[in-house]
Coordinates of C-alpha atoms in Angstrom, one line a residue:
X4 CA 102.0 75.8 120.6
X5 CA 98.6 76.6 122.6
X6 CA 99.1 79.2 124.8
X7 CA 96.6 77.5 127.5
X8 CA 99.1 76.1 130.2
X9 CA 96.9 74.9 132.2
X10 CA 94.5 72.5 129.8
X11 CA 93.2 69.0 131.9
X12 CA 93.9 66.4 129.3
X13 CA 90.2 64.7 131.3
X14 CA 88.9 67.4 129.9
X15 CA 89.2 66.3 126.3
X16 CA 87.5 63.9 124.3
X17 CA 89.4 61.9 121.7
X18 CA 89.2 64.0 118.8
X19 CA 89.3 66.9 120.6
X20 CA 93.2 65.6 121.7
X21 CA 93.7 64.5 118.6
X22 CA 93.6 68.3 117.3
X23 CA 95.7 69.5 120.5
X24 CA 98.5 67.0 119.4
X25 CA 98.0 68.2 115.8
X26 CA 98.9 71.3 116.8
X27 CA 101.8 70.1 117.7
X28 CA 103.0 68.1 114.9
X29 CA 102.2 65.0 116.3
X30 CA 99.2 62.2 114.4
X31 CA 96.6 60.5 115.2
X32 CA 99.2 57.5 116.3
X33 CA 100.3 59.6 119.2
X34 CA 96.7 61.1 120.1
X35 CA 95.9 57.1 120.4
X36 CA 98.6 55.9 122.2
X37 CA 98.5 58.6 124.8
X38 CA 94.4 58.2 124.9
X39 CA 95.2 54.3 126.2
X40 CA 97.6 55.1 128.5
X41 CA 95.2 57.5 130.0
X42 CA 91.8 55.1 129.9
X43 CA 93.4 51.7 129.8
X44 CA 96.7 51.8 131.6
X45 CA 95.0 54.6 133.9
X46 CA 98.4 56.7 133.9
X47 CA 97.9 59.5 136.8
X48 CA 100.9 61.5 136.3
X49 CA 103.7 62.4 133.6
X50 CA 105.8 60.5 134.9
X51 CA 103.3 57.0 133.9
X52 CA 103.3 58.2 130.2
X53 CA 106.1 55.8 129.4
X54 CA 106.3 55.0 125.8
X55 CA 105.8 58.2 123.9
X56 CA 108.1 60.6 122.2
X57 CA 110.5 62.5 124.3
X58 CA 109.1 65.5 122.2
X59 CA 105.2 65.4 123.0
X60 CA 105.8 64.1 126.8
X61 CA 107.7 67.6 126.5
X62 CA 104.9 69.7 125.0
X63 CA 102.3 67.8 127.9
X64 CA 104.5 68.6 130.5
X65 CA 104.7 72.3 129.3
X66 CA 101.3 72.9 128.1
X67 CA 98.9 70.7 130.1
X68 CA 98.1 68.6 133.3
X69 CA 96.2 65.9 134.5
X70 CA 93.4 67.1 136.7
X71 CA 93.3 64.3 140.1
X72 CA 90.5 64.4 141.8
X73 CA 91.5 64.2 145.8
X74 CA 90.2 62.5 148.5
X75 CA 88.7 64.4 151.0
X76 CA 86.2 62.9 153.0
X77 CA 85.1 58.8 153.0
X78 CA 82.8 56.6 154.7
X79 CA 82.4 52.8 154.1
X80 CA 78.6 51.4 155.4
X81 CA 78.1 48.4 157.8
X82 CA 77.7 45.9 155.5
X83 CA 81.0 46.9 153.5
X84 CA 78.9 47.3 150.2
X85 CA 78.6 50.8 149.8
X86 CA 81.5 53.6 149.8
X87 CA 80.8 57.2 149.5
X88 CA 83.5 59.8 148.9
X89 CA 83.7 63.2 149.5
X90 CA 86.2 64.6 146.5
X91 CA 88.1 67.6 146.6
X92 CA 88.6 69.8 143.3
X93 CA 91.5 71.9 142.1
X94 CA 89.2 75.2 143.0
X95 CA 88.3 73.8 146.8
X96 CA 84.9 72.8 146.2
X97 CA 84.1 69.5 146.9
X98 CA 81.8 66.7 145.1
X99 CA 80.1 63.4 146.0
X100 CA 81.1 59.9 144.2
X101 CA 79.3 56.6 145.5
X102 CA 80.6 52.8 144.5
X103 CA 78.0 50.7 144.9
X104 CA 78.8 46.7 144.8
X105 CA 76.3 44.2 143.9
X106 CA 76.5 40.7 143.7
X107 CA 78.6 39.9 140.3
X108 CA 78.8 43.7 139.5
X109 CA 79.9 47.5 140.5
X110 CA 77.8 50.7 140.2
X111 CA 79.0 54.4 140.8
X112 CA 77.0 57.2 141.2
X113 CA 78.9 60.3 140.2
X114 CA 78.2 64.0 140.2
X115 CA 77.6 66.5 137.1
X116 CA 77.5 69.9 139.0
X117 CA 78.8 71.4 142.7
X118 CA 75.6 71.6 144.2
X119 CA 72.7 71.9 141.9
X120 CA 70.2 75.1 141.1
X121 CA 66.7 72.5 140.8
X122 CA 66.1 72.7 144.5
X123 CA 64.0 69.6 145.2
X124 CA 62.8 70.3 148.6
X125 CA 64.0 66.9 149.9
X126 CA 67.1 66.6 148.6
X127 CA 70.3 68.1 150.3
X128 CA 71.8 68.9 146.9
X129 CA 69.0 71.2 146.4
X130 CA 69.0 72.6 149.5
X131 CA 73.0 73.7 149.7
X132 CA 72.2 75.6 145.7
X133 CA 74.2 75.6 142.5
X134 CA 78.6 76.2 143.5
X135 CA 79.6 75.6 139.4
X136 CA 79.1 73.4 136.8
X137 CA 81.9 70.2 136.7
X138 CA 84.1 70.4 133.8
X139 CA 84.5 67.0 131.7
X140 CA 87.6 65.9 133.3
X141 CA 85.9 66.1 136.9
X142 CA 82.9 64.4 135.8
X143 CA 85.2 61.2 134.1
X144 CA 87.9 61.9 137.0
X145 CA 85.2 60.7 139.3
X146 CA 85.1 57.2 137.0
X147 CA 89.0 56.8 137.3
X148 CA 88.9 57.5 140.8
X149 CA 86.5 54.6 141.3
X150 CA 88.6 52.6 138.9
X151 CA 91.6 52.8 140.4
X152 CA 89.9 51.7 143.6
X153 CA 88.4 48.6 142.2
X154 CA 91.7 47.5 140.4
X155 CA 93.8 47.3 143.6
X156 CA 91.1 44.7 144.7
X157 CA 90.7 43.1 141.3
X158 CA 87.1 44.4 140.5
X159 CA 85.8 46.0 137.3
X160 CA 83.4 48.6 137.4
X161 CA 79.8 48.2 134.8
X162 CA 77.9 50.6 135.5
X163 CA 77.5 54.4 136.0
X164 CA 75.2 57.0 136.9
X165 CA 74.6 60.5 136.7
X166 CA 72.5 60.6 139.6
X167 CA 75.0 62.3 142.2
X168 CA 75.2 66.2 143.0
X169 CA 73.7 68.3 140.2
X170 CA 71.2 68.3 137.2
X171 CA 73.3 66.4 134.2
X172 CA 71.0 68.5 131.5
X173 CA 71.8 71.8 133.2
X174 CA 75.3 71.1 132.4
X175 CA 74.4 69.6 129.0
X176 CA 77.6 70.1 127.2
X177 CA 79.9 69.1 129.7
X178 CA 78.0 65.9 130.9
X179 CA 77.9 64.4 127.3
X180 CA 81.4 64.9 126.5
X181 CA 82.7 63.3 129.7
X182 CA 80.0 60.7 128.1
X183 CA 81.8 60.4 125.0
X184 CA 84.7 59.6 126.8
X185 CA 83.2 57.2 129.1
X186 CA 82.1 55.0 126.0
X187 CA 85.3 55.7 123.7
X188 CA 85.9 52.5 122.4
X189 CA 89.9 52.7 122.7
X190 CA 89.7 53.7 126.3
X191 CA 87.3 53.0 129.3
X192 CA 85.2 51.4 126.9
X193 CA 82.0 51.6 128.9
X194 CA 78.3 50.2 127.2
X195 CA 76.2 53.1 126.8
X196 CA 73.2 50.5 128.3
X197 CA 75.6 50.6 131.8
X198 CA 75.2 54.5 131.7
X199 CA 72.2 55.9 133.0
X200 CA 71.4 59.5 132.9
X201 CA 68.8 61.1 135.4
X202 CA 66.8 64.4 135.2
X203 CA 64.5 66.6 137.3
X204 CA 62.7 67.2 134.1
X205 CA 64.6 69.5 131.8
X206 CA 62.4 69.8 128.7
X207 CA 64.8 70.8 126.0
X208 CA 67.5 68.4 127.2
X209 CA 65.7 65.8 126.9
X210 CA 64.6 66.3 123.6
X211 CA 68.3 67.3 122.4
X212 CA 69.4 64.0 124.3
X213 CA 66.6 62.3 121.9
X214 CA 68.0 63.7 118.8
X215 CA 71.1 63.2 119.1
X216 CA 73.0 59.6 118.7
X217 CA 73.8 58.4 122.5
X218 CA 71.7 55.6 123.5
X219 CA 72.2 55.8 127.2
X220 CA 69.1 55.1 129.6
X221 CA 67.2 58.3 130.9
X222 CA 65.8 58.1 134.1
X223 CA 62.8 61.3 135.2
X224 CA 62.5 62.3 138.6
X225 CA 59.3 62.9 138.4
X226 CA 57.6 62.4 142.6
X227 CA 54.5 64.2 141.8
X228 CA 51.7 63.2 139.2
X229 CA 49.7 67.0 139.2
X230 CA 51.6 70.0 138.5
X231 CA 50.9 71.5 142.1
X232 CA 51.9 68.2 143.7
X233 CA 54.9 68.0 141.7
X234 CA 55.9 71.6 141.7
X235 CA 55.7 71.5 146.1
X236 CA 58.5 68.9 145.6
X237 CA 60.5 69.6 143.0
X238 CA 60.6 73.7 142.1
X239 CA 61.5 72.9 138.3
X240 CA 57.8 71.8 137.6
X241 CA 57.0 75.2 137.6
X242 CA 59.2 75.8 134.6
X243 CA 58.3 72.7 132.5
X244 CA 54.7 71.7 133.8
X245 CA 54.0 67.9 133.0
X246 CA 52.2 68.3 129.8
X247 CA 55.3 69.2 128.5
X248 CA 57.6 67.1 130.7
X249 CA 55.3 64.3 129.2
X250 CA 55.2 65.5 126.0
X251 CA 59.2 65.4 126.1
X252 CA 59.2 62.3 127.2
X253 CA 56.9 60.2 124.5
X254 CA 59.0 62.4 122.5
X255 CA 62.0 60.8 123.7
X256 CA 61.0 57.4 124.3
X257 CA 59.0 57.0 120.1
X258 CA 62.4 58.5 118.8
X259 CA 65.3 56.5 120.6
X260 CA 62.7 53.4 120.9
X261 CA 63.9 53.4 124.6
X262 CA 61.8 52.7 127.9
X263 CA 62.3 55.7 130.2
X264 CA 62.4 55.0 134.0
X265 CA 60.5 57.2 136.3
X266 CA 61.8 57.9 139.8
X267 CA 59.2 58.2 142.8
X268 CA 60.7 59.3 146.0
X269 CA 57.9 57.7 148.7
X270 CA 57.6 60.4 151.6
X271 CA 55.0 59.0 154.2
X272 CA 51.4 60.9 153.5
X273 CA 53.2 62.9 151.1
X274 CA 52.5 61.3 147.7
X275 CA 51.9 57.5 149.1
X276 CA 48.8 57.2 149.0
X277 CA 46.3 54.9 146.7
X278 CA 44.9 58.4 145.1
X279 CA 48.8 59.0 144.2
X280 CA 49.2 56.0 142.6
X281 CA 46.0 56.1 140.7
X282 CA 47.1 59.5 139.0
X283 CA 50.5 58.1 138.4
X284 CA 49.0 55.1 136.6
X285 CA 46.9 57.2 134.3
X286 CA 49.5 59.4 133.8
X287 CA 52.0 56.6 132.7
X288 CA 49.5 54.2 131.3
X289 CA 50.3 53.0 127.6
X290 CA 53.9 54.4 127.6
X291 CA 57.0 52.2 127.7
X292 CA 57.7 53.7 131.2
X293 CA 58.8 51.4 134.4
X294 CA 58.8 53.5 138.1
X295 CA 61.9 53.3 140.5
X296 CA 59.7 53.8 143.8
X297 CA 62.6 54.8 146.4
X298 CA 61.5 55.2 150.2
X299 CA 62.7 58.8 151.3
X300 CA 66.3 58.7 152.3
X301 CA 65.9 61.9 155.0
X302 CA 68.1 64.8 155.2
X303 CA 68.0 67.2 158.1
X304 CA 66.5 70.2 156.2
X305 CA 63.5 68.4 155.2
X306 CA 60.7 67.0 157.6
X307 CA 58.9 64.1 155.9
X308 CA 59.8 60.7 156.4
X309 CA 59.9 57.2 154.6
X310 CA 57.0 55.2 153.5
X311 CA 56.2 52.4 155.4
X312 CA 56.2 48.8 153.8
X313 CA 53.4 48.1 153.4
X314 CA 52.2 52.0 152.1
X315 CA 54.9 50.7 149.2
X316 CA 53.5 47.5 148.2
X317 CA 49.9 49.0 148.3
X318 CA 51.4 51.8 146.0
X319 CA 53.2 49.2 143.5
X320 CA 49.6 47.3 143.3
X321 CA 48.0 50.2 141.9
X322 CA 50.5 50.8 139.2
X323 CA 50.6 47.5 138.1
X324 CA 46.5 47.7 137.4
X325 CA 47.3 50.2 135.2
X326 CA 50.2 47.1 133.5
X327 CA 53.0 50.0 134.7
X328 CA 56.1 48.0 135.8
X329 CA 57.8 49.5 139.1
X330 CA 60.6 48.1 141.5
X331 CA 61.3 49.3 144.7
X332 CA 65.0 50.9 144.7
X333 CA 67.0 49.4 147.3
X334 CA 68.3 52.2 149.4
X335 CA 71.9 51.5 150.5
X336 CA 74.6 53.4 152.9
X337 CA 71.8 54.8 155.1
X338 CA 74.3 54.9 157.8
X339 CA 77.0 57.0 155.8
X340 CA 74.9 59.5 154.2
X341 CA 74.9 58.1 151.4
X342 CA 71.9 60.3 150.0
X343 CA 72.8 62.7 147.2
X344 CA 74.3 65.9 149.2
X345 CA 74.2 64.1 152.9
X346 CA 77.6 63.4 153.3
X347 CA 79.0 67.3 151.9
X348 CA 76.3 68.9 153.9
X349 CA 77.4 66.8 157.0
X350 CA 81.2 67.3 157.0
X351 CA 80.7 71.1 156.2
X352 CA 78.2 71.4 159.0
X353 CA 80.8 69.4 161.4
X354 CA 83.8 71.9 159.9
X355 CA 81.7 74.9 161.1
X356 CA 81.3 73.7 164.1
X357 CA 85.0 73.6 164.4
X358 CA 85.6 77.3 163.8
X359 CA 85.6 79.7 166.9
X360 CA 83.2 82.3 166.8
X361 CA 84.5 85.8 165.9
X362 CA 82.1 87.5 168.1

């Protein structure tokens, strides 16, 4: 038997059980009826493994665990739509998960990293740095967290995405095997068109996402149309300047015959402005590309503010001259901190507080 005590069965993807329980002696009939309790019966503990052999509940028991992901900070907004939770990892560090509801339907936004190394100047993600890569079974945990919490009121969840803490392409391997388990067809069973991926701008992952066979959506944070603009916002443009971003990107978009969503965060006199949306235009012009504009959600290590209405609508007007599509992103759980980072940054600041000063 594997010598590994302490493997997370989240951590595995289907085949990747099925050669664990090989191992063992046991076939693909046992990887697959353990796989559904997991994902379909949404067992969270040995003792909810009911139904299998007396023999491989044994060997789990002995040689594995199942990795829960802890509560350890929430917040519900106003208007009862949005919950944001602060989740607590087997190492101590914590993570951000967001459940969204919508009219008819249920969104998450769920981490890929503990903290992120991209340092976007606005974002409180970037500014707290890069703790660790997740591992697969904290990336899906954060889906079966959110699951659970739906079934108790008889919800389903549709759609995820990887839009939380972290840079999903900086932890390439780990994000798109928690994505092959996301869309395993014997288990959660998710659409890969209700999984959205979004990037700073990571040049070879996004071309490795276009070769390979995964049609999720790819969203670019891109907030800056010339590389010094760009580069003042977001620190990874000096590594992957946009010529290459964009080159990557018609890349991606020719190969997977996908439309790639750009993300424009709006920061008041910041990038705005007609001139802004003019080199956005011709920079998007003739590429199946629509824009997510998204007034600045502000954090308290950053000083700019959100664009005013009508700053946005003159911006969208611009774009669609050039026939680019845009939408403007509605921002929701302002009053929880519900921006990527806001509510880790804001209980840690409040748990310092709280700790007497040696001096």
């Amino acid at each position: 038997m594997p010598s590994d005590t302490s493997a997370n069965l989240y951590d595995l993807t289907r085949p990747a059980l099925g050669a664990l329980l090989a191992g063992w002696g046991f076939g693909p009939y046992h990887r697959d009826q353990l796989w559904t309790a997991l994902y379909r019966r949404h067992a969270a503990s040995f003792d909810e493994l009911d139904g299998l052999k007396p023999e491989l509940l044994r060997a789990l028991r002995e040689h594995t665990r199942l990795g829960q992901l802890a509560t350890h900070h929430e917040s519900f907004s106003g208007d009862g739509f949005t919950h944001k939770l602060l989740l607590r990892l087997d190492d101590g560090q914590t993570i951000e998960t967001v459940l969204m509801r919508f009219k008819g339907r249920a969104t998450v936004c769920i981490s890929t990293q503990a903290g992120c190394a991209m340092g976007c100047v606005f974002c409180a993600t970037g500014q707290m740095g890069l703790s660790r890569h997740l591992t697969p079974g904290e990336i899906v945990g954060q889906v079966l967290h959110v699951n659970r919490i739906l079934r108790a009121s008889g919800e389903a969840l549709r759609n995820v995405v990887l839009m939380g803490m972290g840079e999903p392409l900086h932890n390439y391997e780990h994000t798109m095997s928690a994505v092959d388990v996301l869309v395993d067809a014997m288990g959660l069973a998710m659409g890969p068109r209700f999984i959205t991926l979004s990037t700073v701008g990571v040049v070879p992952g996004i071309r490795r996402l276009a070769d390979e066979e995964r049609p999720i959506h790819l969203a670019v944070s891109l907030h800056g149309a010339t590389d010094a603009e760009r580069a003042a916002l977001v620190p990874a443009g000096r590594r992957w300047p946009l010529d290459e971003l964009m080159d990557a990107c018609r890349y991606y978009s020719e190969k997977r015959k996908r439309r790639i969503f750009f993300e424009w965060t709006l920061i008041s006199g910041r990038n705005d402005t007609a001139e802004h949306a003019h080199t956005l235009g011709q920079l998007l012009q003739g590429m199946d590309a629509h824009v997510n504009v998204i007034p600045l959600n502000p954090t308290v290590g950053y000083d700019g503010g959100p664009s005013r209405p009508e700053s946005v609508r003159a911006f969208q007007d611009v774009l669609a001259a050039y026939e680019v599509p845009s939408t403007v992103r509605q921002r929701r759980g302002i009053d929880i901190d519900a921006g990527c980072g806001q509510l880790k940054a804001k209980v840690e600041r409040r748990t310092r507080s709280l700790v007497p000063s040696s001096a």
